Coordinates of C-alpha atoms and ligand atoms in Angstrom, one line a residue:
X1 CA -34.6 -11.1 -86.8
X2 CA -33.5 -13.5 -89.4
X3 CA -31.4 -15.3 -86.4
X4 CA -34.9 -15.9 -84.7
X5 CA -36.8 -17.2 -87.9
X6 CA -34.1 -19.7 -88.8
X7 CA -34.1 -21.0 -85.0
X8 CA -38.1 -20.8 -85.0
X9 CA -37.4 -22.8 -88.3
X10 CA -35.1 -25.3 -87.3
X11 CA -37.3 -25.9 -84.2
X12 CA -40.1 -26.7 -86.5
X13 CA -37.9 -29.2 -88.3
X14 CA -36.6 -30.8 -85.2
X15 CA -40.2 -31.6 -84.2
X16 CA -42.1 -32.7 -87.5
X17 CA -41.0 -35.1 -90.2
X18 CA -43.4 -33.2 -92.7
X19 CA -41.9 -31.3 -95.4
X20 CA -45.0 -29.0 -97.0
X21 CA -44.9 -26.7 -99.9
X22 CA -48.0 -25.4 -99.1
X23 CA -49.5 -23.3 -95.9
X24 CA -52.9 -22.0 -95.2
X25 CA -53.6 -19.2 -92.6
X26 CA -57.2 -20.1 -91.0
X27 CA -58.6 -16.6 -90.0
X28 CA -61.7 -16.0 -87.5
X29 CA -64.1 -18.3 -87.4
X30 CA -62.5 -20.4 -89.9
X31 CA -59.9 -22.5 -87.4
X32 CA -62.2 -25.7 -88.2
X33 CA -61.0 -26.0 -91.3
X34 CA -58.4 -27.4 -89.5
X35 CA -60.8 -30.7 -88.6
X36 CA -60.9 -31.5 -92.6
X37 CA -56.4 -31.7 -92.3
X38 CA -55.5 -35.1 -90.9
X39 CA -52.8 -34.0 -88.3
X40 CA -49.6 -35.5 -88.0
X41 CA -48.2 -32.8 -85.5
X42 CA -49.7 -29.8 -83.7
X43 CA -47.8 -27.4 -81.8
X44 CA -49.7 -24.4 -79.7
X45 CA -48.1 -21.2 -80.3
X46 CA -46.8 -21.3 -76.7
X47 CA -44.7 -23.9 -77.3
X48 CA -42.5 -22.7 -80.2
X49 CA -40.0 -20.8 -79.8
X50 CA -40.1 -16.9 -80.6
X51 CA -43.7 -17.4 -81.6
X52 CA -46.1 -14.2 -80.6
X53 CA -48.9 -15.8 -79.2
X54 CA -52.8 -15.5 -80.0
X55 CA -54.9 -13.5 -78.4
X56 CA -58.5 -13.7 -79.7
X57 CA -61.5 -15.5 -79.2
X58 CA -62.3 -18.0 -82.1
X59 CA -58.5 -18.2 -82.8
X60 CA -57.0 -21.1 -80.9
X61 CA -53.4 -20.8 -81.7
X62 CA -52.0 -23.9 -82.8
X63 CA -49.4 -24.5 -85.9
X64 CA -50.4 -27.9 -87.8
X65 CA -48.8 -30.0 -89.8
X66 CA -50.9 -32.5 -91.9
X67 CA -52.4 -33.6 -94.9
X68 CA -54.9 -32.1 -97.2
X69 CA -56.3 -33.4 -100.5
X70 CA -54.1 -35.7 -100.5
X71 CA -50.3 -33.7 -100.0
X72 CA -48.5 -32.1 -97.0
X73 CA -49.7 -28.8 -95.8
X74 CA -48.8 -26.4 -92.9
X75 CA -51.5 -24.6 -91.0
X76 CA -51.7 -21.2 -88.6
X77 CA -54.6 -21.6 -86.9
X78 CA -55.5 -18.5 -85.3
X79 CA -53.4 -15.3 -87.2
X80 CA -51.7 -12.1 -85.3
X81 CA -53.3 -9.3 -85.9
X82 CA -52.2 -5.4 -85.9
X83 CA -54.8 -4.6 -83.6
X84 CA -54.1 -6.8 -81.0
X85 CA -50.6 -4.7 -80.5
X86 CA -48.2 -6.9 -82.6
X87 CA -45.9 -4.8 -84.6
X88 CA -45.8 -5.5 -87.8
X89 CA -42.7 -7.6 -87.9
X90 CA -44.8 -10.0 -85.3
X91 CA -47.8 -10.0 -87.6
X92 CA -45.6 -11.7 -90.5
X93 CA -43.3 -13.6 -88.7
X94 CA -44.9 -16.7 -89.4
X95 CA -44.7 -15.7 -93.0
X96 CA -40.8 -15.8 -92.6
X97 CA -41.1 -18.9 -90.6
X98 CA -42.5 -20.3 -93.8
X99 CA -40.8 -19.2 -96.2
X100 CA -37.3 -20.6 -94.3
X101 CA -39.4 -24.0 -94.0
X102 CA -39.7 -24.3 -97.8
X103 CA -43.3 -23.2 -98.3
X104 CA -44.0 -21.6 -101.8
X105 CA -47.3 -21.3 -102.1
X106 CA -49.9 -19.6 -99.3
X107 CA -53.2 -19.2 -99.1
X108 CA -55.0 -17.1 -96.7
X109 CA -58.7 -16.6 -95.7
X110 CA -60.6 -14.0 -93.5
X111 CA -63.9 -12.8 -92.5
X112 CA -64.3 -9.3 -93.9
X113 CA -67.5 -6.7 -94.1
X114 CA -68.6 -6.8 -97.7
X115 CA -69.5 -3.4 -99.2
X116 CA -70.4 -4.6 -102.4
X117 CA -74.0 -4.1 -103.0
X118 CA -74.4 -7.5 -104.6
X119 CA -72.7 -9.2 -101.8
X120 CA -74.9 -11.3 -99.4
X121 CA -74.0 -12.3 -96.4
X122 CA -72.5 -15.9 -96.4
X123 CA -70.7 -15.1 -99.9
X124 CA -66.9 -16.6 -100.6
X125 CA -65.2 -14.0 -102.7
X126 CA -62.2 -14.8 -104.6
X127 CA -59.7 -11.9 -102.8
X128 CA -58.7 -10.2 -106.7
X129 CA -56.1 -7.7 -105.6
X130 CA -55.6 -5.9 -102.5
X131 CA -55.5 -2.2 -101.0
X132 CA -53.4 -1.6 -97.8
X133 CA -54.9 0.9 -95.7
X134 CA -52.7 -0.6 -92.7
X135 CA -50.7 2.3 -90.6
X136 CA -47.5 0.4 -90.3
X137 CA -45.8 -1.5 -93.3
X138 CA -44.3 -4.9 -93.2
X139 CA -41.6 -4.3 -95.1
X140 CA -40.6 -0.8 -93.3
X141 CA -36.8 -1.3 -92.4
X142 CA -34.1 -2.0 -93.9
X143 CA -34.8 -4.8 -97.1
X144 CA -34.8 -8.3 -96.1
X145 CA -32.9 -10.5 -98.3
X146 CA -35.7 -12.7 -99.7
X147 CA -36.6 -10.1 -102.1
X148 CA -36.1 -6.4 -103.6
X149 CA -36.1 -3.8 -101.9
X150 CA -39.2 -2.4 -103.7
X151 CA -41.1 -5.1 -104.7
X152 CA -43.8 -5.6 -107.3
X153 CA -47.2 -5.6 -106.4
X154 CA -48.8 -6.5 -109.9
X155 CA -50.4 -9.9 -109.4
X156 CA -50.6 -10.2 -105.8
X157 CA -52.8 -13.1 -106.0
X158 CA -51.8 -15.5 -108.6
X159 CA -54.3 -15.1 -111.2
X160 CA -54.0 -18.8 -112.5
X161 CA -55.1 -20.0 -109.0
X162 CA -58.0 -17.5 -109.5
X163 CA -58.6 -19.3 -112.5
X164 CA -58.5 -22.6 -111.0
X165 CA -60.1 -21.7 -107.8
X166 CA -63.4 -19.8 -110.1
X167 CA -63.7 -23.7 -112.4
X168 CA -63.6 -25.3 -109.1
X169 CA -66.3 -23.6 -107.9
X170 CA -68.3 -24.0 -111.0
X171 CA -67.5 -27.5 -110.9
X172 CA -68.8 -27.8 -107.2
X173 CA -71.7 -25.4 -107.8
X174 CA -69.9 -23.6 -104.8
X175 CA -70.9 -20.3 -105.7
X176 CA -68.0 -17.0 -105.2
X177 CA -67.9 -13.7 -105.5
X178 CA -65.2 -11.8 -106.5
X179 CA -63.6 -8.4 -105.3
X180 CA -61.0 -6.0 -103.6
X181 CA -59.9 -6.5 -100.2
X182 CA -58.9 -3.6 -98.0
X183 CA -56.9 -3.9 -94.9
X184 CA -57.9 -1.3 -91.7
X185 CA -55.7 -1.6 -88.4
X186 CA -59.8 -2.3 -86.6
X187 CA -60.5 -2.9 -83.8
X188 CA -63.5 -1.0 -84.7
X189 CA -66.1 -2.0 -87.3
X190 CA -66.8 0.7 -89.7
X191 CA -69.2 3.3 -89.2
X192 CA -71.4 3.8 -92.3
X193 CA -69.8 6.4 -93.4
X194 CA -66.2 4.5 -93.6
X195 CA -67.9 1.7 -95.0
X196 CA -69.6 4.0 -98.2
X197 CA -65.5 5.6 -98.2
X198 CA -63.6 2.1 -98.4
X199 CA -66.3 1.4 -101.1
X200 CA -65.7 4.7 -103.2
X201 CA -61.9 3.7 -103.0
X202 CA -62.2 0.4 -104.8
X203 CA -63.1 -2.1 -102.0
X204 CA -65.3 -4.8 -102.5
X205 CA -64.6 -6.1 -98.6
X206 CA -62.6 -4.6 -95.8
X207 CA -61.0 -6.6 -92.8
X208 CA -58.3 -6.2 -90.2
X209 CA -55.4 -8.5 -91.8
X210 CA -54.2 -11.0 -94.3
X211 CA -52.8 -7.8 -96.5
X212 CA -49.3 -7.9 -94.7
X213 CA -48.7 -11.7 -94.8
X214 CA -49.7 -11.4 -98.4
X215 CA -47.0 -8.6 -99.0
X216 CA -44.4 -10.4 -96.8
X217 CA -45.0 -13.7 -98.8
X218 CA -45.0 -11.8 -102.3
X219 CA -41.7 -10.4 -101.1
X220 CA -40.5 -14.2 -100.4
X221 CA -41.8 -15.1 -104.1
X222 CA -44.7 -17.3 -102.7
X223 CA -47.6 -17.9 -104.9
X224 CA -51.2 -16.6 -102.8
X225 CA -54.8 -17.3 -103.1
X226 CA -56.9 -15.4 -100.9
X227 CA -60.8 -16.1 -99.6
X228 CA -62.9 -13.6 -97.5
X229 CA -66.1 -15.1 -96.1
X230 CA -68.5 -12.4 -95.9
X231 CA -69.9 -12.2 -92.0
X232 CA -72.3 -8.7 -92.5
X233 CA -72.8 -6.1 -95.0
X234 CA -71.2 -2.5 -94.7
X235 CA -73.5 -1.3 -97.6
X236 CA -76.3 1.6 -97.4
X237 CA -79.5 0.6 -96.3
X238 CA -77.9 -2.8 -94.8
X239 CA -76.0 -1.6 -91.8
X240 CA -77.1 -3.6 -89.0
X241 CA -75.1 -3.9 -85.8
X242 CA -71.8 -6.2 -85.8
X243 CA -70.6 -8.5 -83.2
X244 CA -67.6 -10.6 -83.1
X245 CA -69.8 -13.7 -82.1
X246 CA -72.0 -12.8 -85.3
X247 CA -69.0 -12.9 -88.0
X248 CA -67.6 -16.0 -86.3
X249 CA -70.8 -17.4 -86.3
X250 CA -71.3 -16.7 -90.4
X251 CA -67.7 -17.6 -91.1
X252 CA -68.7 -21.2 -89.3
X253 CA -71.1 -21.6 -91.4
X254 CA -69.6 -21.1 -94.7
X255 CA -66.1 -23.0 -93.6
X256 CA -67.1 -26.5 -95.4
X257 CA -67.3 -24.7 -98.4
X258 CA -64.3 -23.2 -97.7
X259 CA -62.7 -26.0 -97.0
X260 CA -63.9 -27.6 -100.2
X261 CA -62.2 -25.4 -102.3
X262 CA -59.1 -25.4 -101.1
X263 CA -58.3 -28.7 -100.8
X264 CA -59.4 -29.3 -104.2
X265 CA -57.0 -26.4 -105.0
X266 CA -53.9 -28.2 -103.0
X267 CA -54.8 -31.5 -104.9
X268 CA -54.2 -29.8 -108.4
X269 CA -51.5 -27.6 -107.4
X270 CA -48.1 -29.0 -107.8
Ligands
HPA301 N1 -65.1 -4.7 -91.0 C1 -63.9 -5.0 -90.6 N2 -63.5 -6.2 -90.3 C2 -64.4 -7.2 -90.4 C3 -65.7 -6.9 -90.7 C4 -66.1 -5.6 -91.0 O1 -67.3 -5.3 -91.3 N3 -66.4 -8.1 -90.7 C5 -65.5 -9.0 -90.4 N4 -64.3 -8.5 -90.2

């Protein structure tokens, strides 16, 4: 495994001059954030070696270098997801990828269902902490060297970049919300019922990934900020039926905001 991540890496480094500390992962409907990076080099998945490669719609599988407020960043666009039959060690190889490249801090963003009741649809929340609900962990195996073998889990999601992310907003007027994200393996929406359960365990929004990169790049001692756009509404009295054209369609709309704040946040950040 490590053998293929350092030759995945050392491909990467062979073919772009671009030496970023900081990597976003673009989740559905949110690949055009990808317009607002000014490309220096863009490789499809296809092309890199020991790369899975994407399957969705809406996720068009390219690995970007470029620049963003103003500094270096890398970008997935287009994630692998549990659901589509990656293992897990598939799902977070790019992680790894990453974290051999130099990259320290990550950010991630999703579309997710929101199940609080004061979430609308079209709402940015700030992902606060996490619950994996995920049947296979990323970490399951013998311990990778890039961190201990039972690692903390205490501030997931750097709580100064929540700070700084929450006075950008205000500074904007971009409004946020704010809340517990909780990872299913999908590919099914929830029914009402799992949507009323999620929300009795602590979630605030529930997806189908960015909870094992998070854990693989904690485990690498990356910094992570987290956004879930809110596509529908798993709360009582809400339910209306989901499509996957539906929550790309919301996340496209909400991605300029998106985008806003984290370049800002890449501007500030050292
Ligand atoms: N549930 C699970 N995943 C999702 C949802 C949802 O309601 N919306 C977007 N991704």
């Amino acid at each position: 495994m490590l053998q293929k991540i350092q030759e995945t890496a050392q491909w990467i480094k062979q073919h772009t001059a671009l030496t970023p500390r900081t990597a976003v992962v673009l989740g559905t409907g949110l690949g055009r954030l990808a317009a607002e990076i000014e490309v220096v080099d863009a490789f499809p998945y296809a092309d890199i070696p020991n790369f899975p490669v994407s399957t969705v719609e809406g996720h068009s599988g390219r690995l970007i270098f470029g620049m963003l407020g103003g500094k270096p960043v890398m970008a997935l666009e287009g994630r692998f997801h549990y659901y589509e039959g990656y293992d897990m060690k598939q799902v977070t190889f790019p992680i790894r990828v990453m974290h051999e490249l130099g990259i320290t801090n990550l950010f991630v963003s999703n579309a997710a269902g929101g199940m609080n009741p004061d979430f609308e649809i079209g709402d940015l929340m700030l992902i606060t902490d996490h619950i994996n609900f995920l049947p296979e962990h990323p970490l399951h195996g013998p311990n990778f060297p890039t961190g201990p073998r039972f690692p903390d889990m205490s501030e997931a999601y750097c709580r100064e970049w929540l700070d700084m992310a929450r006075a950008i907003a205000r500074e904007k007027g971009i409004k946020t919300v704010e809340g517990v994200y909780i990872a299913t393996q999908g590919p099914t929406y929830e029914t009402p019922a799992e949507y009323k359960m999620y929300r009795i365990l602590g979630g605030d929004a529930v997806g189908m990934s960015t909870v094992p990169e998070v854990i693989v790049a904690r485990h690498q001692g990356m910094r992570v900020f987290g956004v879930s756009i809110i596509t529908d509404l798993g709360v009582e009295g809400k339910i209306v039926e989901v499509s996957h054209e539906e929550v790309q369609r919301a996340a496209n709309a909400v991605q300029p905001l998106m985008a806003e704040i984290f370049r800002e946040m890449v501007r500030r950040i050292d």
